[in-house]
Coordinates of C-alpha atoms (C1' of nucleotides) in Angstrom, one line a residue:
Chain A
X81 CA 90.8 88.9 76.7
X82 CA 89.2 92.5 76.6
X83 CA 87.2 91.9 79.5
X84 CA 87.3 95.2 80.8
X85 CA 84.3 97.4 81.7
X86 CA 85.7 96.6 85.1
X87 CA 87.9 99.4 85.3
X88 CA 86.8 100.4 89.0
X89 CA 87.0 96.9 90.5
X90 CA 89.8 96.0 88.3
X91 CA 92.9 97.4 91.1
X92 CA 91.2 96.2 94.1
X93 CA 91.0 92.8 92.1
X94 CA 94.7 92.9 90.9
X95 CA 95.6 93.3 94.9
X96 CA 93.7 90.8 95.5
X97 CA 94.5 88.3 93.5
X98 CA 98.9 89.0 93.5
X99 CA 97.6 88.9 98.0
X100 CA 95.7 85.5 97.4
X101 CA 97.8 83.6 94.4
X102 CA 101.2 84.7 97.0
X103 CA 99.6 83.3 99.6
X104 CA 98.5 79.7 97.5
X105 CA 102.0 79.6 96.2
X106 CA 103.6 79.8 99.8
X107 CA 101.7 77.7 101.3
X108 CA 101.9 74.7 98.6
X109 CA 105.5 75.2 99.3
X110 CA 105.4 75.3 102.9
X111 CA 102.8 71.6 102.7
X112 CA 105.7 69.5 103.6
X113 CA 106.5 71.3 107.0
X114 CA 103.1 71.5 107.8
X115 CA 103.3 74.9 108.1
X116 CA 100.6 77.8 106.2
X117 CA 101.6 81.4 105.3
X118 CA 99.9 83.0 108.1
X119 CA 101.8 80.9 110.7
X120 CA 105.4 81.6 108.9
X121 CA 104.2 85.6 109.2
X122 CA 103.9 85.3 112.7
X123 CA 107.2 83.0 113.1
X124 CA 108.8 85.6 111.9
X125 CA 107.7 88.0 114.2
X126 CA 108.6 85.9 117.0
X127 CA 112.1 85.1 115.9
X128 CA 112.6 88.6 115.5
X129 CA 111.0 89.6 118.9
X130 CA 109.9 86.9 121.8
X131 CA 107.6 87.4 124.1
X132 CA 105.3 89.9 123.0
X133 CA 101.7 89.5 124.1
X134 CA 98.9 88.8 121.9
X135 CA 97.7 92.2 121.7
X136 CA 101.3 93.3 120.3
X137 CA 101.2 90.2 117.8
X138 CA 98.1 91.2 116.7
X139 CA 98.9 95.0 116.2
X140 CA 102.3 94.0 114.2
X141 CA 100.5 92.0 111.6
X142 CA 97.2 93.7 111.5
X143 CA 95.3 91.5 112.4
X144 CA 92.3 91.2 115.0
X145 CA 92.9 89.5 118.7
X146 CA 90.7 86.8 118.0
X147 CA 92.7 85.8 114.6
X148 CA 96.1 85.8 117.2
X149 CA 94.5 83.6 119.1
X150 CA 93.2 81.2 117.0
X151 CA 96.6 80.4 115.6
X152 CA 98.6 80.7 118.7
X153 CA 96.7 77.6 119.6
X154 CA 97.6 75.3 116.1
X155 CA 101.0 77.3 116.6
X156 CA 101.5 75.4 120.0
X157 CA 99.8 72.3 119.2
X158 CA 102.1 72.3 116.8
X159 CA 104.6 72.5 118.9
X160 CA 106.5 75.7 118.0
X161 CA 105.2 77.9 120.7
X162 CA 104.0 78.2 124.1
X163 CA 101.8 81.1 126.5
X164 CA 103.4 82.5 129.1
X165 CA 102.2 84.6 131.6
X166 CA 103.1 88.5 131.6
X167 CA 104.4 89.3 135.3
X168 CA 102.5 92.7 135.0
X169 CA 99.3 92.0 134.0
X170 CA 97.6 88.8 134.4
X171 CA 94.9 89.4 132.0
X172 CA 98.0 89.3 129.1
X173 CA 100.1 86.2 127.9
X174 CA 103.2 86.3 126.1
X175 CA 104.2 84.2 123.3
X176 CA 107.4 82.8 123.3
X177 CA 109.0 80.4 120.2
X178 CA 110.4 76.8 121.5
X179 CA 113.3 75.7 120.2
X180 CA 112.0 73.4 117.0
X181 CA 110.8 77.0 115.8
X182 CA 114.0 78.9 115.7
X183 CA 116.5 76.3 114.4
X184 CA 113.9 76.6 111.1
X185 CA 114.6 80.5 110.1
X186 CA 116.7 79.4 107.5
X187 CA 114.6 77.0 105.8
X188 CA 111.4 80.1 106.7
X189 CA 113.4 82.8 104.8
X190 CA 114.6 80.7 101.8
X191 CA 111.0 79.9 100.8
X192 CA 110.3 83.3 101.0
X193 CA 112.7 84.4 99.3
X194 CA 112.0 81.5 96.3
X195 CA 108.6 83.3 96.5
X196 CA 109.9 86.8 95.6
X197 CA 111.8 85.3 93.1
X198 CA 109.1 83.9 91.4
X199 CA 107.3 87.2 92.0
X200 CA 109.3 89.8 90.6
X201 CA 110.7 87.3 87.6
X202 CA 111.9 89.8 84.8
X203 CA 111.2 93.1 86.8
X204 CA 114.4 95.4 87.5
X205 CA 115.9 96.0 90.9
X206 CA 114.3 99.7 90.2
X207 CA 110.9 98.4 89.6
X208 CA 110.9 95.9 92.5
X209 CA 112.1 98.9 95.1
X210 CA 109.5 100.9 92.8
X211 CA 106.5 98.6 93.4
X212 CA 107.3 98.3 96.7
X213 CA 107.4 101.7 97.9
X214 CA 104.3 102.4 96.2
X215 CA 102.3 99.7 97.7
X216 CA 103.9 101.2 101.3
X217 CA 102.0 104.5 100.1
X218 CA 98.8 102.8 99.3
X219 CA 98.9 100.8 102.6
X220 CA 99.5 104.0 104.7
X221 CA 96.4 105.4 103.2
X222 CA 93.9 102.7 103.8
X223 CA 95.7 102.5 107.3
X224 CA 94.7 106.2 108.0
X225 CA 91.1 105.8 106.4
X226 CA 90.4 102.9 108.5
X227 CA 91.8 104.6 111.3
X228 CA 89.7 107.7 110.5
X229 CA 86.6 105.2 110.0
X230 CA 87.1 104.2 113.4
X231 CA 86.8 107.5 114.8
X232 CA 83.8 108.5 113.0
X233 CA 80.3 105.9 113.0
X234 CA 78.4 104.4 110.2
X235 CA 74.9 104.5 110.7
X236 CA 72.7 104.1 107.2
X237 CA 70.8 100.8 106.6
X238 CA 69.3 100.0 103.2
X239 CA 69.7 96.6 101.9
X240 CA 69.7 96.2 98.4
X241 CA 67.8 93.3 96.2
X242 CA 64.4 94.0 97.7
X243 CA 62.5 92.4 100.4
X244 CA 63.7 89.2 100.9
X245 CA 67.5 90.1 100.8
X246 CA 68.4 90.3 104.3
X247 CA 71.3 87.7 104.0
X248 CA 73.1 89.2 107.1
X249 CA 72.0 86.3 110.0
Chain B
X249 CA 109.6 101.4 113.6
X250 CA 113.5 99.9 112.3
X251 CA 111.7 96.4 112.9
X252 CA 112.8 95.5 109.9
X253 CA 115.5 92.2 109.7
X254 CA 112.2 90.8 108.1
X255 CA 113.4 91.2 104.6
X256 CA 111.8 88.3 102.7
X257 CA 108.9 88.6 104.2
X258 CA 108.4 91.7 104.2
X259 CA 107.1 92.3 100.1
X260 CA 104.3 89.7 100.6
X261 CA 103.6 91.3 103.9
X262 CA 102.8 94.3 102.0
X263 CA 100.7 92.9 99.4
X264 CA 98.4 90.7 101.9
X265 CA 98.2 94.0 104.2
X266 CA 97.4 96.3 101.3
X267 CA 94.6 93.6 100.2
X268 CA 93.3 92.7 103.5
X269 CA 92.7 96.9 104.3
X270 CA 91.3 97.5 101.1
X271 CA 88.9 94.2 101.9
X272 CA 88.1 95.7 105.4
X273 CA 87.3 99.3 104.5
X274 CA 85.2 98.1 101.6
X275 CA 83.4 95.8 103.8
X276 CA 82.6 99.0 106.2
X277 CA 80.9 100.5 103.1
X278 CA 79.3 98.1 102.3
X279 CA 77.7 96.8 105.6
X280 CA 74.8 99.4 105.1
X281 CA 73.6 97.1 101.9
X282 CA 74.0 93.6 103.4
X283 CA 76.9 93.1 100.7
X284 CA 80.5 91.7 101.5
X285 CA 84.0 93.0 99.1
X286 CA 83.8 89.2 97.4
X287 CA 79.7 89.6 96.3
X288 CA 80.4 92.8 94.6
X289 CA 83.4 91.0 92.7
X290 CA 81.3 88.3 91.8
X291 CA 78.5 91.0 91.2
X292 CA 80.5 92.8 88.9
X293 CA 81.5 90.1 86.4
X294 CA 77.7 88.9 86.0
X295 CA 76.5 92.9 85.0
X296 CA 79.4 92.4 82.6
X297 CA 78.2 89.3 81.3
X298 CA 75.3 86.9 82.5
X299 CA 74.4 83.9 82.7
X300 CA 77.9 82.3 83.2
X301 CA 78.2 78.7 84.4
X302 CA 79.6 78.7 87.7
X303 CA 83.0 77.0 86.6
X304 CA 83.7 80.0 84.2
X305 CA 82.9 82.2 87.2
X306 CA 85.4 80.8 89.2
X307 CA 87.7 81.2 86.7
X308 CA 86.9 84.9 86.4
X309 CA 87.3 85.2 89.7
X310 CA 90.2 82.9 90.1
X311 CA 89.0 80.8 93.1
X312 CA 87.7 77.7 93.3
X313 CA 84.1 76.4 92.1
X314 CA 83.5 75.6 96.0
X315 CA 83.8 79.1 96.8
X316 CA 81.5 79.9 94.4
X317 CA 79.1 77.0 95.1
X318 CA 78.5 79.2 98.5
X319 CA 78.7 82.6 97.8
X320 CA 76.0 81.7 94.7
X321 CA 74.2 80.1 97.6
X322 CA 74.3 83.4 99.4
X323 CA 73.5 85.9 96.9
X324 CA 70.6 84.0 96.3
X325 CA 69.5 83.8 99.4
X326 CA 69.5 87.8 99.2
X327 CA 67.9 88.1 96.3
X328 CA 70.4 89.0 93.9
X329 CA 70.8 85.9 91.6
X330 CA 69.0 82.8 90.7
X331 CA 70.5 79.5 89.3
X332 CA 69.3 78.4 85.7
X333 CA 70.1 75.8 83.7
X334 CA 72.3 75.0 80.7
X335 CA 71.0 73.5 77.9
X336 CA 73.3 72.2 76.5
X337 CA 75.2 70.3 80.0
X338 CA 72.7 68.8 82.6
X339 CA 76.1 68.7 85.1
X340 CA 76.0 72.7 84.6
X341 CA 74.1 75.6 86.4
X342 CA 74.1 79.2 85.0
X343 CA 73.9 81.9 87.0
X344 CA 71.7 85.3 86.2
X345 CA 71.4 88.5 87.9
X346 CA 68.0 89.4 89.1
X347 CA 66.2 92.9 88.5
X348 CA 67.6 94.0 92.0
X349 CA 71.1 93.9 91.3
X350 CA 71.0 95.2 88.0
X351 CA 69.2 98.1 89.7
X352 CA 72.1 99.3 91.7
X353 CA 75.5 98.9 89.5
X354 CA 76.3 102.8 89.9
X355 CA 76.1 102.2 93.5
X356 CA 78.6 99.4 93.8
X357 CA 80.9 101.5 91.0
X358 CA 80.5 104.6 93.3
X359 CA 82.2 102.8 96.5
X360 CA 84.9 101.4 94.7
X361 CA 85.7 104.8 92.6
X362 CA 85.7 106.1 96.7
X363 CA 88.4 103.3 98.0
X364 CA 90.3 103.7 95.1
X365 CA 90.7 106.9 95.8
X366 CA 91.0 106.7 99.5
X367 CA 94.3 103.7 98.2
X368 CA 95.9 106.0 95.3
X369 CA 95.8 109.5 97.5
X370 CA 98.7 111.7 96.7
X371 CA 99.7 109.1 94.0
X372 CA 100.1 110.9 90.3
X373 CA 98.2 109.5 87.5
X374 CA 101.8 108.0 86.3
X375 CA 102.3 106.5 89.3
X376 CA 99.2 104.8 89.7
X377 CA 98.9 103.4 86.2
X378 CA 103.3 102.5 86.8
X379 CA 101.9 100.3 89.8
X380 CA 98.8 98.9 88.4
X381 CA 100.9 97.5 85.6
X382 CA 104.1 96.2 87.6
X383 CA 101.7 94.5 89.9
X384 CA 99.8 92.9 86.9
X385 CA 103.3 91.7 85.6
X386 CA 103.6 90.3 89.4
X387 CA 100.2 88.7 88.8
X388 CA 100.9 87.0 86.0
X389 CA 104.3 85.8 87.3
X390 CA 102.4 83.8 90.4
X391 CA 99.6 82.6 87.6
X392 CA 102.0 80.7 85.6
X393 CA 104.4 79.5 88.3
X394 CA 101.0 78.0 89.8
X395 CA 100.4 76.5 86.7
X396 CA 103.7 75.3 85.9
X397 CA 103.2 73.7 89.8
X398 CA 99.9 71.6 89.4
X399 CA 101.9 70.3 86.1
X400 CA 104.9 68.8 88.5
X401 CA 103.9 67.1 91.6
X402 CA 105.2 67.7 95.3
X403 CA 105.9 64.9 97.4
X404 CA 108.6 65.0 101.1
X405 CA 107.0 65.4 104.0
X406 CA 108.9 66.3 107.0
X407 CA 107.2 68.6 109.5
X408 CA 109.2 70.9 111.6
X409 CA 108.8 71.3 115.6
X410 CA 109.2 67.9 116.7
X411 CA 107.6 64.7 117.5
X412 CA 104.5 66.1 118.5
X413 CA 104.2 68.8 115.7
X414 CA 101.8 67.4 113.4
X415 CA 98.9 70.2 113.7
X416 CA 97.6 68.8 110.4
X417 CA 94.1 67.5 110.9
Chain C
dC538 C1' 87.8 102.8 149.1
dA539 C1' 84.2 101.5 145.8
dA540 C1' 82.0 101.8 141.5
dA541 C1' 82.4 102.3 136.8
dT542 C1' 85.0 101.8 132.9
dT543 C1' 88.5 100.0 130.0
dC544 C1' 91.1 96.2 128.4
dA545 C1' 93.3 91.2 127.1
dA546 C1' 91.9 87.1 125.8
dT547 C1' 88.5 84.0 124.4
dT548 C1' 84.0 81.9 122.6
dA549 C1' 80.5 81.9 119.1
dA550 C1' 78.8 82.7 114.7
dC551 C1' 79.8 84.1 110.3
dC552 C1' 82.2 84.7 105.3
dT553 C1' 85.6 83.3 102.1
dG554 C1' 89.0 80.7 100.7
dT555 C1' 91.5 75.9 100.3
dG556 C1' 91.8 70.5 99.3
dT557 C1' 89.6 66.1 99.0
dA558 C1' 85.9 63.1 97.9
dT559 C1' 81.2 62.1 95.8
dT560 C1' 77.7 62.2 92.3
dA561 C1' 75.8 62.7 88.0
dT562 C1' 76.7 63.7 83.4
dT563 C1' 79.4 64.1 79.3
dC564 C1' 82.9 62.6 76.2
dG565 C1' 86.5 59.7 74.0
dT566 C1' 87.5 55.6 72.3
dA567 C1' 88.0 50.6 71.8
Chain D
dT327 C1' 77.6 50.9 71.3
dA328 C1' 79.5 50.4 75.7
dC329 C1' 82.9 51.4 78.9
dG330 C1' 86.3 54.3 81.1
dA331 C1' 88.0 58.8 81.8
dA332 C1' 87.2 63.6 82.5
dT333 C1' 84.2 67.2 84.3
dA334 C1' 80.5 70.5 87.0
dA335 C1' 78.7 71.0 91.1
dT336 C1' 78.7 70.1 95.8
dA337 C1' 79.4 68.1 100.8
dC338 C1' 82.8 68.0 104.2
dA339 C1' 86.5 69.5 107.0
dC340 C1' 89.7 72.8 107.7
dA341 C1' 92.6 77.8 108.1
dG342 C1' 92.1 82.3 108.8
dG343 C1' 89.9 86.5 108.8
dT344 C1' 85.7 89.4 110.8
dT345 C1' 82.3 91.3 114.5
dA346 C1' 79.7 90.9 118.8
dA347 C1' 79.5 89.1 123.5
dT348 C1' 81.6 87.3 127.7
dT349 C1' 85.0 87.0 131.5
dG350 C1' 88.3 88.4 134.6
dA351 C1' 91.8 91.8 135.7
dA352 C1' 93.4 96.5 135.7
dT353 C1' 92.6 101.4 135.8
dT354 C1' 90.0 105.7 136.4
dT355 C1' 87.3 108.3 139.0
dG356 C1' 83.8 109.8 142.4

DNA sequence: CAAATTCAATTAACCTGTGTATTATTCGTA
DNA sequence: TACGAATAATACACAGGTTAATTGAATTTG
């Protein structure tokens, strides 16, 4: 197992895979509710704080408009949560959590927690709060690059893998 | 920003956010060569070794062999890679890198050296190589619990939300 | 006040991942 | 040897993310 000229790739990779095998372990867990990770991150938002618009759901997990609305639809086909308009701007709609959703947080926050378990299995309390504040530094600092990439514009166009190798549509 | 009675949640918040920006900015870099974060991955392991069947791939990579069905598919399509056989197992396709792609490793090493920078800024050497291998230790925590999963089987199926909650297809 | 701009949500098209089912091939074994 | 089980790739259908474009409402500004 000394496959490692990686070396660059190799954190982005580790990230990536502790994100992505999280994510396959949760939602196994979460099959029998017919439930998926992404919807319990947003739950939880919502039983924290109702009635936010999309634009503040979207801004509190980091993820794009589009993506909010996307799974505020299966969310309320589901039936865990409905639109409702915002009195002050009828271009926004709030989300608000029906009752089948909050009598749930138990069972939302004992998987989770069974998840972190299983994650942190044989590290200390000081490497757990360890971890964890250092990933908080990392995300801070790709949150300030992509906010400074925002600013700032990214011209430059030069495909690689010669002529034929525009795969972009 | 004390919006924090998420708890549970909130270390796999972390790790998902932390892989998603690191996804995101890389994909900004990236967009000037037609390339996406996942192609450089899969890159990567074939200039480390070629001519991998596509199941060993996907082990590498740990994702399926339908995601790599498609993202092969794609890099071909740009010009990057090219199916062969195996010799030994007509079910089998092996996949080699093409002139093109070989031609440009320092430039795919280059943008990850610069997000792993942008990720570990004001992180000591220490701490970086303390978090690299605490999250590896994670990683192979959620590796064997997967395993140990597809071993035993999980049945019950009671869906919260209601009569009307069934959102699966 | 009216015109221009900004903004929330959505649609469309795409990439990447998943699980399930199919097909063709290989392998184990009776 | 022949048959049944396992396996590599893939088609299909879906979730969830992205960007770009559209629509309708709000806000800025001339």
């Amino acid at each position: 197992m000394n496959d490692h000229e990686i070396q660059d790739l190799e954190p982005g990779f580790i990230f990536q895979r502790v994100a992505r095998q999280r994510l396959r372990l949760t939602d196994k867990r979460l099959v029998p509710y017919h439930l998926t990770s992404a919807q319990v991150f947003m739950l939880n938002w919502l039983l924290h704080r109702d009635g936010m618009t999309q634009k503040e759901l979207a801004q509190r997990l980091s993820i794009g408009t589009v993506a909010v609305s996307g799974m505020v639809d299966r969310l309320e086909a589901a039936n865990l949560v409905y639109r409702g308009e915002d009195p002050t701007d009828r271009r926004a709609k709030k989300v608000w959590l029906k009752e089948s959703a909050r009598t749930n947080k138990e069972l939302l926050s004992g998987i989770a927690k069974e998840i972190n378990d299983v994650s942190f299995q044989g590290l200390s309390k000081d490497e757990i709060k360890k971890l964890l504040s250092l990933m908080e530094r990392v995300r801070r600092n790709l949150a300030e690059a992509l906010d400074a990439d925002d600013a700032s514009q990214w011209l430059n166009t030069r495909p690689i893998g010669g002529k034929d190798s525009d795969i972009a549509i």
